[in-house]
Amino acid sequence: MKKILVTGGTVFLSRYIAEYYVSKGDSVYVLNRNTRLQSRGVKLIEVNRHHLQEKLKNMSFDVVIDVVAYNENDINDLLDGLGNFKQYIMISSSAVYPEYGSQPFKENSVLAKNKFWGKYGTDKIAAEKTLMQRVSDAYILRPPYLYGPMNNVYREAFVFDCAIDDRPFYLPKDGSMKLQFFHVKDLCRVIDFLIENKPVQHIFNVGNKEAITIKEWVEACYGVLNKKPKFINVYDNINQRKYFSFYDYEYYLDVTNQDTLISSTLSLEDGLKESYEWYIKNMDEVNKKPFIEFIDNNMSNKTNEL
């Protein structure tokens, strides 16, 4: 049994990670301000990471899994307040790679501002740099779009809503834009390997090996409900973030080095089934955006039907 500290622990990835390690029998502490419902089996440390004072100084952890480090202050304040720990794992983001870089992005690709992600990406870069300066043997994981149970971001849940109501799906252009996904369970499997094996490499891109077109992704989401979408292709100059879950930005990561950690990943079909099973029981936990309202109010007679 390991003693694990998870920052956050109440929303999507941090919550999933906390519950994953509770289910494995580990002693899981979550660090948050206690403004949301806590997961069963975790041990709450109720504090703001920026005002830790002596809260953690007399505690020790086998592993710190930092899910909610968004900038260098987040890293510095947590490290300044921590007592003893053996291993530090930070969940970063593929947003650290600039949109103009050569793809697929490799771990040693240039890091710079991405015009789609802006400050979020540059802050993650600063957080990574600060962590490696202070904890040279820390691990950093850079995932693409994460999905799975507990996802409170309106991505697959939006498509599920359209499928539930038998709505046609408004698809940006011809739907050929590709995206890369990674199931939260697979991310936990990668973390398992880092904890148990401590590989020499310390920064990893993680994700499914194959990118998928947004049309295929929507079809897969509808397929969970045994339905097929009727597409309406949107070619007009409408900001797709008004009616679709993703930026008009195609990217993918080179995850070759991930093969040394896990040999396979969950199929998109099985992963989306898990997402849907969770969603139909927890719809109120998703931060829904007004995509459907925008479509109904603004997009009639401005599309081509397929």
PDB file of C-alpha atoms in Angstrom:
ATOM      1  CA  MET A   1       0.000   0.000   0.000  1.00  0.00           C
ATOM      2  CA  LYS A   2       1.351   3.361  -1.044  1.00  0.00           C
ATOM      3  CA  LYS A   3       0.659   6.756   0.465  1.00  0.00           C
ATOM      4  CA  ILE A   4      -0.362   9.016  -2.407  1.00  0.00           C
ATOM      5  CA  LEU A   5      -1.157  12.734  -2.503  1.00  0.00           C
ATOM      6  CA  VAL A   6      -3.429  13.876  -5.352  1.00  0.00           C
ATOM      7  CA  THR A   7      -3.899  17.589  -5.878  1.00  0.00           C
ATOM      8  CA  GLY A   8      -7.540  18.395  -6.537  1.00  0.00           C
ATOM      9  CA  GLY A   9      -9.465  15.162  -6.294  1.00  0.00           C
ATOM     10  CA  THR A  10     -12.989  16.416  -6.912  1.00  0.00           C
ATOM     11  CA  VAL A  11     -13.263  17.010 -10.687  1.00  0.00           C
ATOM     12  CA  PHE A  12     -12.666  14.756 -13.715  1.00  0.00           C
ATOM     13  CA  LEU A  13      -9.041  13.668 -13.975  1.00  0.00           C
ATOM     14  CA  SER A  14      -7.958  14.336 -10.395  1.00  0.00           C
ATOM     15  CA  ARG A  15     -11.107  12.683  -9.072  1.00  0.00           C
ATOM     16  CA  TYR A  16     -10.703   9.689 -11.356  1.00  0.00           C
ATOM     17  CA  ILE A  17      -7.061   9.268 -10.327  1.00  0.00           C
ATOM     18  CA  ALA A  18      -7.936   9.509  -6.637  1.00  0.00           C
ATOM     19  CA  GLU A  19     -10.684   6.904  -6.913  1.00  0.00           C
ATOM     20  CA  TYR A  20      -8.488   4.672  -9.090  1.00  0.00           C
ATOM     21  CA  TYR A  21      -5.830   4.437  -6.393  1.00  0.00           C
ATOM     22  CA  VAL A  22      -8.384   4.043  -3.619  1.00  0.00           C
ATOM     23  CA  SER A  23      -9.735   1.045  -5.547  1.00  0.00           C
ATOM     24  CA  LYS A  24      -6.215  -0.406  -5.655  1.00  0.00           C
ATOM     25  CA  GLY A  25      -6.017  -0.257  -1.878  1.00  0.00           C
ATOM     26  CA  ASP A  26      -3.613   2.667  -1.582  1.00  0.00           C
ATOM     27  CA  SER A  27      -3.876   5.364   1.062  1.00  0.00           C
ATOM     28  CA  VAL A  28      -5.013   8.378  -0.968  1.00  0.00           C
ATOM     29  CA  TYR A  29      -4.919  11.954   0.290  1.00  0.00           C
ATOM     30  CA  VAL A  30      -6.557  14.720  -1.732  1.00  0.00           C
ATOM     31  CA  LEU A  31      -5.584  18.350  -1.385  1.00  0.00           C
ATOM     32  CA  ASN A  32      -8.377  20.832  -2.100  1.00  0.00           C
ATOM     33  CA  ARG A  33     -10.500  23.574  -0.518  1.00  0.00           C
ATOM     34  CA  ASN A  34     -13.442  21.223   0.162  1.00  0.00           C
ATOM     35  CA  THR A  35     -15.915  23.147  -1.991  1.00  0.00           C
ATOM     36  CA  ARG A  36     -17.173  20.013  -3.761  1.00  0.00           C
ATOM     37  CA  LEU A  37     -18.272  16.538  -2.763  1.00  0.00           C
ATOM     38  CA  GLN A  38     -15.321  14.335  -1.814  1.00  0.00           C
ATOM     39  CA  SER A  39     -14.885  10.823  -3.159  1.00  0.00           C
ATOM     40  CA  ARG A  40     -15.460   7.891  -0.860  1.00  0.00           C
ATOM     41  CA  GLY A  41     -12.306   6.457   0.634  1.00  0.00           C
ATOM     42  CA  VAL A  42     -10.022   9.485   0.247  1.00  0.00           C
ATOM     43  CA  LYS A  43      -8.439  11.407   3.110  1.00  0.00           C
ATOM     44  CA  LEU A  44      -9.086  15.124   2.743  1.00  0.00           C
ATOM     45  CA  ILE A  45      -6.452  17.763   3.364  1.00  0.00           C
ATOM     46  CA  GLU A  46      -8.586  20.895   3.316  1.00  0.00           C
ATOM     47  CA  VAL A  47      -6.317  23.759   2.312  1.00  0.00           C
ATOM     48  CA  ASN A  48      -5.471  26.113  -0.542  1.00  0.00           C
ATOM     49  CA  ARG A  49      -2.194  24.987  -2.124  1.00  0.00           C
ATOM     50  CA  HIS A  50      -1.040  28.595  -2.092  1.00  0.00           C
ATOM     51  CA  HIS A  51      -1.477  28.897   1.675  1.00  0.00           C
ATOM     52  CA  LEU A  52      -0.176  25.598   2.987  1.00  0.00           C
ATOM     53  CA  GLN A  53       1.819  27.010   5.912  1.00  0.00           C
ATOM     54  CA  GLU A  54       2.712  23.962   8.047  1.00  0.00           C
ATOM     55  CA  LYS A  55      -0.181  21.777   6.879  1.00  0.00           C
ATOM     56  CA  LEU A  56       2.013  19.252   5.030  1.00  0.00           C
ATOM     57  CA  LYS A  57       5.395  19.754   6.649  1.00  0.00           C
ATOM     58  CA  ASN A  58       5.085  16.789   9.005  1.00  0.00           C
ATOM     59  CA  MET A  59       3.587  14.478   6.404  1.00  0.00           C
ATOM     60  CA  SER A  60       5.373  12.153   3.996  1.00  0.00           C
ATOM     61  CA  PHE A  61       4.154  10.632   0.735  1.00  0.00           C
ATOM     62  CA  ASP A  62       5.390   7.914  -1.550  1.00  0.00           C
ATOM     63  CA  VAL A  63       3.963   9.702  -4.574  1.00  0.00           C
ATOM     64  CA  VAL A  64       2.672  13.186  -5.316  1.00  0.00           C
ATOM     65  CA  ILE A  65       0.394  13.259  -8.382  1.00  0.00           C
ATOM     66  CA  ASP A  66      -0.026  16.926  -9.272  1.00  0.00           C
ATOM     67  CA  VAL A  67      -3.042  17.168 -11.546  1.00  0.00           C
ATOM     68  CA  VAL A  68      -3.902  20.841 -11.048  1.00  0.00           C
ATOM     69  CA  ALA A  69      -0.561  22.589 -11.487  1.00  0.00           C
ATOM     70  CA  TYR A  70      -1.308  25.278 -14.055  1.00  0.00           C
ATOM     71  CA  ASN A  71       1.636  27.666 -13.582  1.00  0.00           C
ATOM     72  CA  GLU A  72       4.988  28.050 -11.844  1.00  0.00           C
ATOM     73  CA  ASN A  73       3.420  29.497  -8.691  1.00  0.00           C
ATOM     74  CA  ASP A  74       1.347  26.343  -8.326  1.00  0.00           C
ATOM     75  CA  ILE A  75       4.542  24.287  -8.423  1.00  0.00           C
ATOM     76  CA  ASN A  76       6.572  26.536  -6.142  1.00  0.00           C
ATOM     77  CA  ASP A  77       3.904  26.925  -3.481  1.00  0.00           C
ATOM     78  CA  LEU A  78       3.240  23.201  -3.273  1.00  0.00           C
ATOM     79  CA  LEU A  79       6.921  22.292  -3.149  1.00  0.00           C
ATOM     80  CA  ASP A  80       7.590  24.949  -0.520  1.00  0.00           C
ATOM     81  CA  GLY A  81       4.851  23.482   1.661  1.00  0.00           C
ATOM     82  CA  LEU A  82       5.526  19.783   1.161  1.00  0.00           C
ATOM     83  CA  GLY A  83       7.277  17.621   3.685  1.00  0.00           C
ATOM     84  CA  ASN A  84       8.993  14.439   2.535  1.00  0.00           C
ATOM     85  CA  PHE A  85       8.024  12.741  -0.724  1.00  0.00           C
ATOM     86  CA  LYS A  86       9.695  10.096  -2.862  1.00  0.00           C
ATOM     87  CA  GLN A  87       8.219  10.715  -6.299  1.00  0.00           C
ATOM     88  CA  TYR A  88       6.519  13.609  -8.090  1.00  0.00           C
ATOM     89  CA  ILE A  89       4.357  13.205 -11.202  1.00  0.00           C
ATOM     90  CA  MET A  90       2.894  16.248 -12.963  1.00  0.00           C
ATOM     91  CA  ILE A  91       0.067  16.099 -15.483  1.00  0.00           C
ATOM     92  CA  SER A  92       0.892  18.716 -18.083  1.00  0.00           C
ATOM     93  CA  SER A  93      -0.690  19.191 -21.516  1.00  0.00           C
ATOM     94  CA  SER A  94      -0.104  19.000 -25.243  1.00  0.00           C
ATOM     95  CA  ALA A  95      -0.912  22.732 -25.233  1.00  0.00           C
ATOM     96  CA  VAL A  96       2.810  23.337 -24.630  1.00  0.00           C
ATOM     97  CA  TYR A  97       3.505  22.734 -28.338  1.00  0.00           C
ATOM     98  CA  PRO A  98       2.977  25.661 -30.753  1.00  0.00           C
ATOM     99  CA  GLU A  99       0.454  25.147 -33.528  1.00  0.00           C
ATOM    100  CA  TYR A 100       3.102  25.926 -36.183  1.00  0.00           C
ATOM    101  CA  GLY A 101       5.481  23.193 -35.019  1.00  0.00           C
ATOM    102  CA  SER A 102       6.310  20.096 -37.017  1.00  0.00           C
ATOM    103  CA  GLN A 103       3.884  17.263 -36.313  1.00  0.00           C
ATOM    104  CA  PRO A 104       3.589  14.778 -34.818  1.00  0.00           C
ATOM    105  CA  PHE A 105       4.993  16.576 -31.804  1.00  0.00           C
ATOM    106  CA  LYS A 106       7.802  14.752 -30.018  1.00  0.00           C
ATOM    107  CA  GLU A 107       8.835  15.204 -26.399  1.00  0.00           C
ATOM    108  CA  ASN A 108      11.882  17.193 -27.540  1.00  0.00           C
ATOM    109  CA  SER A 109       9.906  19.427 -29.931  1.00  0.00           C
ATOM    110  CA  VAL A 110      10.124  23.159 -29.352  1.00  0.00           C
ATOM    111  CA  LEU A 111       7.831  24.512 -26.644  1.00  0.00           C
ATOM    112  CA  ALA A 112       6.205  27.877 -27.261  1.00  0.00           C
ATOM    113  CA  LYS A 113       2.922  29.757 -27.225  1.00  0.00           C
ATOM    114  CA  ASN A 114       0.089  28.057 -29.079  1.00  0.00           C
ATOM    115  CA  LYS A 115      -2.372  30.603 -30.469  1.00  0.00           C
ATOM    116  CA  PHE A 116      -5.335  28.380 -29.652  1.00  0.00           C
ATOM    117  CA  TRP A 117      -4.352  27.696 -26.047  1.00  0.00           C
ATOM    118  CA  GLY A 118      -2.586  30.964 -25.258  1.00  0.00           C
ATOM    119  CA  LYS A 119      -1.683  31.574 -21.621  1.00  0.00           C
ATOM    120  CA  TYR A 120      -2.836  28.119 -20.543  1.00  0.00           C
ATOM    121  CA  GLY A 121      -0.070  26.580 -22.648  1.00  0.00           C
ATOM    122  CA  THR A 122       2.679  29.044 -21.726  1.00  0.00           C
ATOM    123  CA  ASP A 123       1.823  28.697 -18.038  1.00  0.00           C
ATOM    124  CA  LYS A 124       2.128  24.922 -18.360  1.00  0.00           C
ATOM    125  CA  ILE A 125       5.557  25.400 -19.948  1.00  0.00           C
ATOM    126  CA  ALA A 126       6.637  27.548 -17.000  1.00  0.00           C
ATOM    127  CA  ALA A 127       5.256  24.991 -14.543  1.00  0.00           C
ATOM    128  CA  GLU A 128       7.178  22.169 -16.231  1.00  0.00           C
ATOM    129  CA  LYS A 129      10.420  24.164 -16.243  1.00  0.00           C
ATOM    130  CA  THR A 130      10.078  25.102 -12.584  1.00  0.00           C
ATOM    131  CA  LEU A 131       9.339  21.536 -11.549  1.00  0.00           C
ATOM    132  CA  MET A 132      12.346  20.082 -13.369  1.00  0.00           C
ATOM    133  CA  GLN A 133      14.615  22.749 -11.897  1.00  0.00           C
ATOM    134  CA  ARG A 134      13.508  21.908  -8.383  1.00  0.00           C
ATOM    135  CA  VAL A 135      12.816  18.160  -8.662  1.00  0.00           C
ATOM    136  CA  SER A 136      15.138  16.788 -11.305  1.00  0.00           C
ATOM    137  CA  ASP A 137      13.750  13.259 -11.117  1.00  0.00           C
ATOM    138  CA  ALA A 138      10.094  14.307 -11.453  1.00  0.00           C
ATOM    139  CA  TYR A 139       7.927  12.923 -14.255  1.00  0.00           C
ATOM    140  CA  ILE A 140       5.826  14.991 -16.657  1.00  0.00           C
ATOM    141  CA  LEU A 141       3.003  13.612 -18.814  1.00  0.00           C
ATOM    142  CA  ARG A 142       1.605  15.509 -21.810  1.00  0.00           C
ATOM    143  CA  PRO A 143      -1.777  14.104 -22.892  1.00  0.00           C
ATOM    144  CA  PRO A 144      -3.970  15.209 -25.809  1.00  0.00           C
ATOM    145  CA  TYR A 145      -7.757  15.428 -25.268  1.00  0.00           C
ATOM    146  CA  LEU A 146      -8.709  13.278 -22.294  1.00  0.00           C
ATOM    147  CA  TYR A 147     -12.061  11.495 -22.104  1.00  0.00           C
ATOM    148  CA  GLY A 148     -13.828   8.946 -19.986  1.00  0.00           C
ATOM    149  CA  PRO A 149     -15.981   8.725 -16.864  1.00  0.00           C
ATOM    150  CA  MET A 150     -16.211  11.889 -14.741  1.00  0.00           C
ATOM    151  CA  ASN A 151     -15.437  14.161 -17.707  1.00  0.00           C
ATOM    152  CA  ASN A 152     -17.117  17.427 -16.774  1.00  0.00           C
ATOM    153  CA  VAL A 153     -16.068  19.108 -20.037  1.00  0.00           C
ATOM    154  CA  TYR A 154     -18.845  19.206 -22.639  1.00  0.00           C
ATOM    155  CA  ARG A 155     -17.203  17.088 -25.327  1.00  0.00           C
ATOM    156  CA  GLU A 156     -18.458  13.531 -25.741  1.00  0.00           C
ATOM    157  CA  ALA A 157     -21.410  14.462 -23.515  1.00  0.00           C
ATOM    158  CA  PHE A 158     -22.486  17.047 -26.103  1.00  0.00           C
ATOM    159  CA  VAL A 159     -22.558  14.408 -28.832  1.00  0.00           C
ATOM    160  CA  PHE A 160     -24.390  12.010 -26.525  1.00  0.00           C
ATOM    161  CA  ASP A 161     -27.046  14.693 -25.959  1.00  0.00           C
ATOM    162  CA  CYS A 162     -27.492  15.109 -29.705  1.00  0.00           C
ATOM    163  CA  ALA A 163     -27.788  11.347 -30.131  1.00  0.00           C
ATOM    164  CA  ILE A 164     -30.245  10.989 -27.249  1.00  0.00           C
ATOM    165  CA  ASP A 165     -32.546  13.562 -28.851  1.00  0.00           C
ATOM    166  CA  ASP A 166     -32.018  12.180 -32.398  1.00  0.00           C
ATOM    167  CA  ARG A 167     -30.701  15.519 -33.539  1.00  0.00           C
ATOM    168  CA  PRO A 168     -28.750  15.928 -36.754  1.00  0.00           C
ATOM    169  CA  PHE A 169     -25.155  16.775 -36.054  1.00  0.00           C
ATOM    170  CA  TYR A 170     -23.658  20.041 -37.274  1.00  0.00           C
ATOM    171  CA  LEU A 171     -20.191  19.097 -38.443  1.00  0.00           C
ATOM    172  CA  PRO A 172     -17.428  21.630 -39.172  1.00  0.00           C
ATOM    173  CA  LYS A 173     -16.673  21.511 -42.906  1.00  0.00           C
ATOM    174  CA  ASP A 174     -16.295  17.946 -44.212  1.00  0.00           C
ATOM    175  CA  GLY A 175     -15.385  16.491 -40.821  1.00  0.00           C
ATOM    176  CA  SER A 176     -11.877  15.462 -41.855  1.00  0.00           C
ATOM    177  CA  MET A 177     -10.076  17.385 -39.107  1.00  0.00           C
ATOM    178  CA  LYS A 178      -8.204  14.881 -36.929  1.00  0.00           C
ATOM    179  CA  LEU A 179      -7.906  14.793 -33.158  1.00  0.00           C
ATOM    180  CA  GLN A 180      -6.118  12.548 -30.693  1.00  0.00           C
ATOM    181  CA  PHE A 181      -7.682  11.202 -27.513  1.00  0.00           C
ATOM    182  CA  PHE A 182      -6.624   9.339 -24.387  1.00  0.00           C
ATOM    183  CA  HIS A 183      -8.804   7.554 -21.858  1.00  0.00           C
ATOM    184  CA  VAL A 184      -8.277   8.477 -18.217  1.00  0.00           C
ATOM    185  CA  LYS A 185      -7.875   4.813 -17.288  1.00  0.00           C
ATOM    186  CA  ASP A 186      -4.947   4.518 -19.683  1.00  0.00           C
ATOM    187  CA  LEU A 187      -3.391   7.610 -18.139  1.00  0.00           C
ATOM    188  CA  CYS A 188      -3.606   5.898 -14.757  1.00  0.00           C
ATOM    189  CA  ARG A 189      -1.942   2.829 -16.229  1.00  0.00           C
ATOM    190  CA  VAL A 190       0.935   5.023 -17.382  1.00  0.00           C
ATOM    191  CA  ILE A 191       1.208   6.510 -13.887  1.00  0.00           C
ATOM    192  CA  ASP A 192       1.266   2.956 -12.493  1.00  0.00           C
ATOM    193  CA  PHE A 193       4.299   2.183 -14.617  1.00  0.00           C
ATOM    194  CA  LEU A 194       6.127   5.335 -13.562  1.00  0.00           C
ATOM    195  CA  ILE A 195       5.520   4.549  -9.901  1.00  0.00           C
ATOM    196  CA  GLU A 196       6.620   0.935 -10.130  1.00  0.00           C
ATOM    197  CA  ASN A 197       9.461   1.140 -12.637  1.00  0.00           C
ATOM    198  CA  LYS A 198      10.875   4.687 -12.529  1.00  0.00           C
ATOM    199  CA  PRO A 199      12.075   4.829 -16.154  1.00  0.00           C
ATOM    200  CA  VAL A 200      15.104   6.887 -17.171  1.00  0.00           C
ATOM    201  CA  GLN A 201      13.041   9.161 -19.452  1.00  0.00           C
ATOM    202  CA  HIS A 202      11.124  11.760 -17.459  1.00  0.00           C
ATOM    203  CA  ILE A 203       8.866  13.520 -19.982  1.00  0.00           C
ATOM    204  CA  PHE A 204       6.338  11.541 -22.019  1.00  0.00           C
ATOM    205  CA  ASN A 205       3.724  12.330 -24.597  1.00  0.00           C
ATOM    206  CA  VAL A 206       0.786  10.033 -23.935  1.00  0.00           C
ATOM    207  CA  GLY A 207      -2.285   9.254 -26.016  1.00  0.00           C
ATOM    208  CA  ASN A 208      -3.886   6.827 -28.433  1.00  0.00           C
ATOM    209  CA  LYS A 209      -1.525   5.971 -31.275  1.00  0.00           C
ATOM    210  CA  GLU A 210      -4.023   6.825 -33.978  1.00  0.00           C
ATOM    211  CA  ALA A 211      -5.651  10.184 -34.517  1.00  0.00           C
ATOM    212  CA  ILE A 212      -9.310  10.114 -35.541  1.00  0.00           C
ATOM    213  CA  THR A 213     -11.367  12.469 -37.700  1.00  0.00           C
ATOM    214  CA  ILE A 214     -14.046  14.474 -35.969  1.00  0.00           C
ATOM    215  CA  LYS A 215     -16.607  12.777 -38.211  1.00  0.00           C
ATOM    216  CA  GLU A 216     -15.432   9.360 -37.044  1.00  0.00           C
ATOM    217  CA  TRP A 217     -15.469  10.572 -33.444  1.00  0.00           C
ATOM    218  CA  VAL A 218     -19.084  11.743 -33.701  1.00  0.00           C
ATOM    219  CA  GLU A 219     -20.059   8.477 -35.382  1.00  0.00           C
ATOM    220  CA  ALA A 220     -18.411   6.563 -32.537  1.00  0.00           C
ATOM    221  CA  CYS A 221     -20.306   8.583 -29.934  1.00  0.00           C
ATOM    222  CA  TYR A 222     -23.647   7.988 -31.680  1.00  0.00           C
ATOM    223  CA  GLY A 223     -22.668   4.341 -32.074  1.00  0.00           C
ATOM    224  CA  VAL A 224     -22.636   3.903 -28.300  1.00  0.00           C
ATOM    225  CA  LEU A 225     -26.409   4.452 -28.486  1.00  0.00           C
ATOM    226  CA  ASN A 226     -26.660   2.188 -31.557  1.00  0.00           C
ATOM    227  CA  LYS A 227     -27.485   5.186 -33.708  1.00  0.00           C
ATOM    228  CA  LYS A 228     -26.030   6.792 -36.825  1.00  0.00           C
ATOM    229  CA  PRO A 229     -25.771  10.572 -37.078  1.00  0.00           C
ATOM    230  CA  LYS A 230     -27.316  12.572 -39.880  1.00  0.00           C
ATOM    231  CA  PHE A 231     -24.688  15.179 -40.643  1.00  0.00           C
ATOM    232  CA  ILE A 232     -25.186  18.793 -41.613  1.00  0.00           C
ATOM    233  CA  ASN A 233     -21.885  20.160 -42.841  1.00  0.00           C
ATOM    234  CA  VAL A 234     -21.074  23.734 -41.875  1.00  0.00           C
ATOM    235  CA  TYR A 235     -18.937  25.532 -44.445  1.00  0.00           C
ATOM    236  CA  ASP A 236     -19.842  29.107 -43.546  1.00  0.00           C
ATOM    237  CA  ASN A 237     -17.438  31.300 -41.647  1.00  0.00           C
ATOM    238  CA  ILE A 238     -18.903  30.526 -38.231  1.00  0.00           C
ATOM    239  CA  ASN A 239     -16.633  30.141 -35.214  1.00  0.00           C
ATOM    240  CA  GLN A 240     -16.893  26.396 -34.641  1.00  0.00           C
ATOM    241  CA  ARG A 241     -16.396  26.793 -30.902  1.00  0.00           C
ATOM    242  CA  LYS A 242     -19.896  28.263 -30.881  1.00  0.00           C
ATOM    243  CA  TYR A 243     -21.431  24.958 -31.958  1.00  0.00           C
ATOM    244  CA  PHE A 244     -18.706  22.328 -31.572  1.00  0.00           C
ATOM    245  CA  SER A 245     -16.534  21.130 -28.698  1.00  0.00           C
ATOM    246  CA  PHE A 246     -13.099  21.658 -30.230  1.00  0.00           C
ATOM    247  CA  TYR A 247     -11.030  24.415 -31.796  1.00  0.00           C
ATOM    248  CA  ASP A 248     -10.437  24.436 -35.539  1.00  0.00           C
ATOM    249  CA  TYR A 249      -6.982  23.032 -34.881  1.00  0.00           C
ATOM    250  CA  GLU A 250      -5.689  19.636 -35.930  1.00  0.00           C
ATOM    251  CA  TYR A 251      -2.752  18.200 -34.042  1.00  0.00           C
ATOM    252  CA  TYR A 252      -1.341  14.925 -32.864  1.00  0.00           C
ATOM    253  CA  LEU A 253       1.459  13.676 -30.664  1.00  0.00           C
ATOM    254  CA  ASP A 254       4.183  11.137 -31.262  1.00  0.00           C
ATOM    255  CA  VAL A 255       3.543   8.622 -28.495  1.00  0.00           C
ATOM    256  CA  THR A 256       6.180   6.097 -29.549  1.00  0.00           C
ATOM    257  CA  ASN A 257       7.896   6.284 -26.163  1.00  0.00           C
ATOM    258  CA  GLN A 258       4.627   5.363 -24.486  1.00  0.00           C
ATOM    259  CA  ASP A 259       5.136   1.847 -25.834  1.00  0.00           C
ATOM    260  CA  THR A 260       7.807   1.346 -23.186  1.00  0.00           C
ATOM    261  CA  LEU A 261       5.182   2.074 -20.509  1.00  0.00           C
ATOM    262  CA  ILE A 262       2.001   0.368 -21.721  1.00  0.00           C
ATOM    263  CA  SER A 263       1.660  -1.882 -24.747  1.00  0.00           C
ATOM    264  CA  SER A 264      -1.940  -1.068 -25.675  1.00  0.00           C
ATOM    265  CA  THR A 265      -4.736   1.404 -25.002  1.00  0.00           C
ATOM    266  CA  LEU A 266      -8.465   1.071 -24.507  1.00  0.00           C
ATOM    267  CA  SER A 267     -10.418   1.064 -27.766  1.00  0.00           C
ATOM    268  CA  LEU A 268     -12.354   4.238 -28.464  1.00  0.00           C
ATOM    269  CA  GLU A 269     -15.576   2.222 -28.636  1.00  0.00           C
ATOM    270  CA  ASP A 270     -15.094   0.719 -25.185  1.00  0.00           C
ATOM    271  CA  GLY A 271     -13.871   3.993 -23.741  1.00  0.00           C
ATOM    272  CA  LEU A 272     -16.900   5.905 -25.011  1.00  0.00           C
ATOM    273  CA  LYS A 273     -19.206   3.250 -23.598  1.00  0.00           C
ATOM    274  CA  GLU A 274     -17.699   3.901 -20.173  1.00  0.00           C
ATOM    275  CA  SER A 275     -18.158   7.633 -20.708  1.00  0.00           C
ATOM    276  CA  TYR A 276     -21.804   7.210 -21.652  1.00  0.00           C
ATOM    277  CA  GLU A 277     -22.595   4.875 -18.768  1.00  0.00           C
ATOM    278  CA  TRP A 278     -21.224   7.455 -16.362  1.00  0.00           C
ATOM    279  CA  TYR A 279     -22.877  10.395 -18.123  1.00  0.00           C
ATOM    280  CA  ILE A 280     -26.454   9.097 -18.093  1.00  0.00           C
ATOM    281  CA  LYS A 281     -26.189   8.795 -14.308  1.00  0.00           C
ATOM    282  CA  ASN A 282     -24.346  12.088 -13.713  1.00  0.00           C
ATOM    283  CA  MET A 283     -25.599  14.584 -16.285  1.00  0.00           C
ATOM    284  CA  ASP A 284     -25.675  17.425 -13.780  1.00  0.00           C
ATOM    285  CA  GLU A 285     -21.925  17.143 -13.204  1.00  0.00           C
ATOM    286  CA  VAL A 286     -21.047  18.247 -16.742  1.00  0.00           C
ATOM    287  CA  ASN A 287     -20.427  21.921 -17.484  1.00  0.00           C
ATOM    288  CA  LYS A 288     -22.702  22.217 -20.468  1.00  0.00           C
ATOM    289  CA  LYS A 289     -22.131  24.939 -23.038  1.00  0.00           C
ATOM    290  CA  PRO A 290     -24.956  26.420 -25.130  1.00  0.00           C
ATOM    291  CA  PHE A 291     -23.971  24.650 -28.364  1.00  0.00           C
ATOM    292  CA  ILE A 292     -27.473  23.378 -29.054  1.00  0.00           C
ATOM    293  CA  GLU A 293     -29.070  26.748 -28.310  1.00  0.00           C
ATOM    294  CA  PHE A 294     -26.621  28.455 -30.671  1.00  0.00           C
ATOM    295  CA  ILE A 295     -27.362  25.954 -33.423  1.00  0.00           C
ATOM    296  CA  ASP A 296     -31.118  26.334 -33.046  1.00  0.00           C
ATOM    297  CA  ASN A 297     -30.997  30.125 -32.929  1.00  0.00           C
ATOM    298  CA  ASN A 298     -28.298  30.954 -35.462  1.00  0.00           C
ATOM    299  CA  MET A 299     -27.543  28.222 -37.941  1.00  0.00           C
ATOM    300  CA  SER A 300     -30.697  27.511 -39.940  1.00  0.00           C
ATOM    301  CA  ASN A 301     -30.323  28.037 -43.688  1.00  0.00           C
ATOM    302  CA  LYS A 302     -26.545  28.407 -43.318  1.00  0.00           C
ATOM    303  CA  THR A 303     -25.501  24.805 -43.855  1.00  0.00           C
ATOM    304  CA  ASN A 304     -25.180  22.026 -46.402  1.00  0.00           C
ATOM    305  CA  GLU A 305     -26.830  18.752 -45.548  1.00  0.00           C
ATOM    306  CA  LEU A 306     -25.109  15.427 -46.097  1.00  0.00           C
TER     307      LEU A 306
END
